mmCIF file of C-alpha atoms and ligand atoms in Angstrom:
data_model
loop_
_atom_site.group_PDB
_atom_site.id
_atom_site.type_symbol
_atom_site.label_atom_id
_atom_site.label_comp_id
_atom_site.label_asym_id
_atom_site.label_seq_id
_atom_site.Cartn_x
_atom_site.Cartn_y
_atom_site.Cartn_z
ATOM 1 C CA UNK A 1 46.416 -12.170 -19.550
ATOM 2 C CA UNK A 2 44.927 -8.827 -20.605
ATOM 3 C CA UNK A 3 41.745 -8.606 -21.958
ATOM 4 C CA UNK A 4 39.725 -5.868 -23.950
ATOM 5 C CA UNK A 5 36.631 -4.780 -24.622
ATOM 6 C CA UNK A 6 35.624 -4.207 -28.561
ATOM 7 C CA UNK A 7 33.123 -3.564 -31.107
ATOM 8 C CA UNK A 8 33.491 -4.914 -34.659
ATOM 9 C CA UNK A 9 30.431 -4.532 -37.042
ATOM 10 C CA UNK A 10 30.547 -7.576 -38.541
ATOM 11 C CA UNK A 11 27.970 -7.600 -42.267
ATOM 12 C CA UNK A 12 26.491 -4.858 -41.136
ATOM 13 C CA UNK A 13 25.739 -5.929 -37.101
ATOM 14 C CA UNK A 14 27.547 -4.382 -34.702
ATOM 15 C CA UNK A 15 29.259 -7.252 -32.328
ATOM 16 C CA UNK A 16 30.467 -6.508 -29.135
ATOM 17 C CA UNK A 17 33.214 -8.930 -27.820
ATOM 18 C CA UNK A 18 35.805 -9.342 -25.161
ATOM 19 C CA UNK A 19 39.246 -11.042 -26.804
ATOM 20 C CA UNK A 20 43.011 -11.308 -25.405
ATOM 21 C CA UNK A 21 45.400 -9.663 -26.681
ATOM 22 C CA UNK A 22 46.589 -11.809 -28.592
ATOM 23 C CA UNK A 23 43.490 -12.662 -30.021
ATOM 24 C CA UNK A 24 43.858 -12.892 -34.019
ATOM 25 C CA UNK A 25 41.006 -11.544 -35.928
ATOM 26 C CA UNK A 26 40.068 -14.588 -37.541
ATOM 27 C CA UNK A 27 39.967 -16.611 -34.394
ATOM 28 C CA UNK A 28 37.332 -13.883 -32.968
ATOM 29 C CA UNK A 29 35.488 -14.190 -35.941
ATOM 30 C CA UNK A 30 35.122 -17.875 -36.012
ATOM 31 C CA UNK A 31 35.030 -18.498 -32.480
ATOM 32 C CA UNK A 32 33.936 -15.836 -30.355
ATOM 33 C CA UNK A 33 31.121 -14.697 -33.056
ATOM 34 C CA UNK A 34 30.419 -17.674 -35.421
ATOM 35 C CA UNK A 35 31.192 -16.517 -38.549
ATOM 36 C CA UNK A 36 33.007 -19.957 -39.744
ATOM 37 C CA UNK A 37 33.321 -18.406 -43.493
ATOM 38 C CA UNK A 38 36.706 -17.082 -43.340
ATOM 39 C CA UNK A 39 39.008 -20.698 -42.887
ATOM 40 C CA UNK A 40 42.229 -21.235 -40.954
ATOM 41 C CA UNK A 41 44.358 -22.601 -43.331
ATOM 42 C CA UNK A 42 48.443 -21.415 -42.333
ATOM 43 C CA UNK A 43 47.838 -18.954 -39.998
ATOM 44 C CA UNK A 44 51.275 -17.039 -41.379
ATOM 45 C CA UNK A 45 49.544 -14.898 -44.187
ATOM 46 C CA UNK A 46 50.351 -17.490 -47.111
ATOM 47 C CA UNK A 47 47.071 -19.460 -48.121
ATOM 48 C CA UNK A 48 44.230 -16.185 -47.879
ATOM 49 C CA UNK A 49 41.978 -19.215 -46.420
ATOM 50 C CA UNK A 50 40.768 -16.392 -43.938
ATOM 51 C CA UNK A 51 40.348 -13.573 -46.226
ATOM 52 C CA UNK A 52 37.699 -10.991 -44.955
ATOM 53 C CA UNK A 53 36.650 -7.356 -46.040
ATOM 54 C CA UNK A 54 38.697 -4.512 -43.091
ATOM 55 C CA UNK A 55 36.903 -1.164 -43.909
ATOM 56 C CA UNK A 56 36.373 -2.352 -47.832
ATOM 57 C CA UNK A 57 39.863 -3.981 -47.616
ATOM 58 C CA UNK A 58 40.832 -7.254 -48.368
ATOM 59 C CA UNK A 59 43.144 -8.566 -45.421
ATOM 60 C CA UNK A 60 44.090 -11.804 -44.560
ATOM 61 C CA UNK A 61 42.164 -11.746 -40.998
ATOM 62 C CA UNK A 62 45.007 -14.548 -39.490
ATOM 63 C CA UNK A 63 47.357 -11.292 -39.499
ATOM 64 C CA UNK A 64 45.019 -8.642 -38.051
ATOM 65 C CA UNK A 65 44.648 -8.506 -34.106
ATOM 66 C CA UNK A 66 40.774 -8.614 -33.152
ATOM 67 C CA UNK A 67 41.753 -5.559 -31.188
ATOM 68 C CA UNK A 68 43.388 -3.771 -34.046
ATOM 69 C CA UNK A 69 39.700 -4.353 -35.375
ATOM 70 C CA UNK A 70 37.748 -2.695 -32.606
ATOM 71 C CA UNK A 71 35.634 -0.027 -34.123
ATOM 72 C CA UNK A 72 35.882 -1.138 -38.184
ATOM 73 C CA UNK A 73 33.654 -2.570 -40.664
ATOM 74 C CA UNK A 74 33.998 -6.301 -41.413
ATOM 75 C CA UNK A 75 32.621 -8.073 -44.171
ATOM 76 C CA UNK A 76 32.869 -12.043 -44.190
ATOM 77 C CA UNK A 77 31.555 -14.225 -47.432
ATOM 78 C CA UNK A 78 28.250 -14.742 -45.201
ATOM 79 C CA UNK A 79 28.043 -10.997 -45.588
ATOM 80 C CA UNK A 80 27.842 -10.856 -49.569
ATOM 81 C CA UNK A 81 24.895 -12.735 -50.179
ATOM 82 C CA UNK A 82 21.046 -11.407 -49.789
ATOM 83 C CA UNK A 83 19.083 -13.899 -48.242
ATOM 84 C CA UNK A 84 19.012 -17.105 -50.343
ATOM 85 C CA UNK A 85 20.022 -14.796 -53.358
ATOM 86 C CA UNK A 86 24.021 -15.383 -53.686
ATOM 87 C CA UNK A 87 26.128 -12.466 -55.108
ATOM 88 C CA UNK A 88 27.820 -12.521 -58.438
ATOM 89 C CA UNK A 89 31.008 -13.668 -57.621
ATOM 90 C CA UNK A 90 29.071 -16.656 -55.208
ATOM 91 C CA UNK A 91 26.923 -17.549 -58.240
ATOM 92 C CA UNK A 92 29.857 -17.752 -60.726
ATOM 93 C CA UNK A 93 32.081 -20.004 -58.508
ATOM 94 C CA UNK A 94 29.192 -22.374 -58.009
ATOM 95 C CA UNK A 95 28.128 -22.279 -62.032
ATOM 96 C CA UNK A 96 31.790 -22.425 -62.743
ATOM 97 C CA UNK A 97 32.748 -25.613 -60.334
ATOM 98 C CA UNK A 98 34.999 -23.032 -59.135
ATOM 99 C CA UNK A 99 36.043 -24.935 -55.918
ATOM 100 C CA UNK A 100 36.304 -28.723 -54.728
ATOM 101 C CA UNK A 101 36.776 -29.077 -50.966
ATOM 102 C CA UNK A 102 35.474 -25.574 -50.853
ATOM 103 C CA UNK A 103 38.663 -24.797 -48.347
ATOM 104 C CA UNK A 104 40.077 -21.975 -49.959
ATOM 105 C CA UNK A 105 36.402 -20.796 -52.010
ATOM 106 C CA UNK A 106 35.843 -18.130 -48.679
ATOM 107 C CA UNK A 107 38.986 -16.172 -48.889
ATOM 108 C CA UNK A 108 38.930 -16.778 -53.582
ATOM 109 C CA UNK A 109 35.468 -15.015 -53.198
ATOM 110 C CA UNK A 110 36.509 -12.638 -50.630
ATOM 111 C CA UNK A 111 39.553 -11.610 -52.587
ATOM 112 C CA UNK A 112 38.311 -11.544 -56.162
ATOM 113 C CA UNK A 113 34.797 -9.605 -54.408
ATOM 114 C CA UNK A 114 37.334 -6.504 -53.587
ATOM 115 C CA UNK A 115 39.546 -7.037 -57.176
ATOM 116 C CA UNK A 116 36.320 -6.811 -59.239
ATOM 117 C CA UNK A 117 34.878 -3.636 -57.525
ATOM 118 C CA UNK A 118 38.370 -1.951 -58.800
ATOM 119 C CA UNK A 119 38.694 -3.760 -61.919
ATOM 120 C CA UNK A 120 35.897 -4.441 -63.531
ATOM 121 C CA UNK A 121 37.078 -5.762 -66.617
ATOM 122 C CA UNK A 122 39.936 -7.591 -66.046
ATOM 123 C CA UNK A 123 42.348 -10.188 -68.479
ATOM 124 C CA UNK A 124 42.532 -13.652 -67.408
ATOM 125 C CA UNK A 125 46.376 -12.913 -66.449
ATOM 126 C CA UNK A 126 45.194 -10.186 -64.315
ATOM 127 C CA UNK A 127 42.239 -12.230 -62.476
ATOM 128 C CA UNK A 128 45.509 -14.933 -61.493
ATOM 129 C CA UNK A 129 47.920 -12.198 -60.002
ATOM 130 C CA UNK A 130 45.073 -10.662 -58.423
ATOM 131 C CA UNK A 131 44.466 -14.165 -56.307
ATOM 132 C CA UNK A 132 47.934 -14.876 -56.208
ATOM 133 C CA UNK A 133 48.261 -14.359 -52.406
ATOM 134 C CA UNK A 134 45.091 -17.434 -52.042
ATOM 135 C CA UNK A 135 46.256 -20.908 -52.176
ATOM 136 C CA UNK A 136 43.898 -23.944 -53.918
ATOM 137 C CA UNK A 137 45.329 -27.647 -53.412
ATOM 138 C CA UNK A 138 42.753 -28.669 -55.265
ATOM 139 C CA UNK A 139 41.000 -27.382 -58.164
ATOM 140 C CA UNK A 140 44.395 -26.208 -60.529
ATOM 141 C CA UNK A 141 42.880 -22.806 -60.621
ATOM 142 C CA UNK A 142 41.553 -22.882 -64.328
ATOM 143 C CA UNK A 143 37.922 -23.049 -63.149
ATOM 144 C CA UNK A 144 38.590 -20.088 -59.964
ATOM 145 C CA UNK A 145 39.996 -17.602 -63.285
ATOM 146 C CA UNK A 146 36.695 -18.852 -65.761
ATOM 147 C CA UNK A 147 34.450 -18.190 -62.382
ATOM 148 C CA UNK A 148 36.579 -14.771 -61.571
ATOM 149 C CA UNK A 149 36.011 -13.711 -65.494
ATOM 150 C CA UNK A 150 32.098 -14.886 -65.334
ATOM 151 C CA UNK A 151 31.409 -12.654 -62.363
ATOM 152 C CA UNK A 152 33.070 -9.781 -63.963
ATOM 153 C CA UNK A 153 30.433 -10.123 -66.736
ATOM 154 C CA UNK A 154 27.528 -10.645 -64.694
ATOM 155 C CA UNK A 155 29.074 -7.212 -62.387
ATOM 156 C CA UNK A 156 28.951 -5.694 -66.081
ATOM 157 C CA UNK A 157 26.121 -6.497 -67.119
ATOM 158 C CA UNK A 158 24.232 -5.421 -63.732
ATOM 159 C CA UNK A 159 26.045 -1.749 -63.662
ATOM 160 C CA UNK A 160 24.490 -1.381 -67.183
ATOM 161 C CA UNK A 161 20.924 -2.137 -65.864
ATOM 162 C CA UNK A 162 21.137 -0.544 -62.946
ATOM 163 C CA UNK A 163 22.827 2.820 -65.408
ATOM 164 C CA UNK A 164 19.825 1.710 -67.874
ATOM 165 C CA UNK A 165 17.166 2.046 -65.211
ATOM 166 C CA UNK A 166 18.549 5.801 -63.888
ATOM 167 C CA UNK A 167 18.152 7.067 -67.277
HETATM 168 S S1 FES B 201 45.145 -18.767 -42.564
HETATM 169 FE FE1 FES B 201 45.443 -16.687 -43.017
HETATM 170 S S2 FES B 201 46.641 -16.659 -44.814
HETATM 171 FE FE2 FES B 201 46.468 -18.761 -44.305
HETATM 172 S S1 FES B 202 38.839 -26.127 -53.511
HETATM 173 FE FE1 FES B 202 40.041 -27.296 -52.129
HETATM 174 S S2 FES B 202 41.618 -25.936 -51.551
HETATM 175 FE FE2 FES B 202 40.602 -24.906 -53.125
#
């Protein structure tokens, strides 16, 4: 059994860890560092239970070695909040009864976090092929689009303050 030494800044804390080889990223996340956001759902890169941010990427962290890791930025969803103060994309999928068992909500936020920063304006259509790779058994995914195209607003609407306050 080989072992390795690694660093992984993990939201912004840099996390030094020894993992197997075989170590999947999610599993060192969870277990080694206790970051229980990102879910195991398949483990075989269908569900995006365990989606997480890879150097501003999002990657389904059951297909990423921990060691393939060592040295990179990871964001989980613990990482997009500020304090007590959830994000945009948190807030809307709570307003929006975006989730049920909250199984899949992680890896939805995770995902449509990284869509919205490069679309910022998208059509319903495009909010459901963008989390087409995340799996929900339980909601029927109207509520995850209406929470996806909330959050886009409120992302909107805070660009043009923040614009409105440079001026
Ligand atoms: S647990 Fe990673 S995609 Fe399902
Ligand atoms: S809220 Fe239960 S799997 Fe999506």
């Amino acid at each position: 059994m080989t072992e390795h030494d690694i660093t992984i800044t993990v939201n912004g804390e840099e996390k030094d860890l020894t993992v197997e080889s075989r170590t999947l990223l999610v599993h060192a996340l969870r277990d080694e560092l206790g970051y229980t956001g990102p879910n195991v759902g398949c483990e075989s890169s269908t569900c995006g239970a365990c989606t997480v941010h890879l150097d501003g990427d999002a990657v389904k962290s059951c297909t990423v070695l921990a060691v393939q890791a060592d040295g990179c930025d990871v964001t989980t969803v613990e990482g997009l909040a500020d304090g007590p103060e959830l994000n945009p994309v948190q807030e809307s999928f709570q307003e929006e009864h975006g989730l049920q068992c909250g199984y899949c909500t992680p890896g939805m936020i995770m995902t449509a976090q990284q869509f919205l920063e490069e679309n910022p304006d998208p059509s319903r259509e495009e909010i459901r092929e963008a989390l087409e790779g995340n799996l929900c058994r339980c909601t029927g995914y109207q509520n995850i689009v209406n929470a996806v195209e909330s959050a886009a607003e409120k992302m909107r609407a805070e660009g043009a303050t923040t614009a409105a306050e440079g001026d």
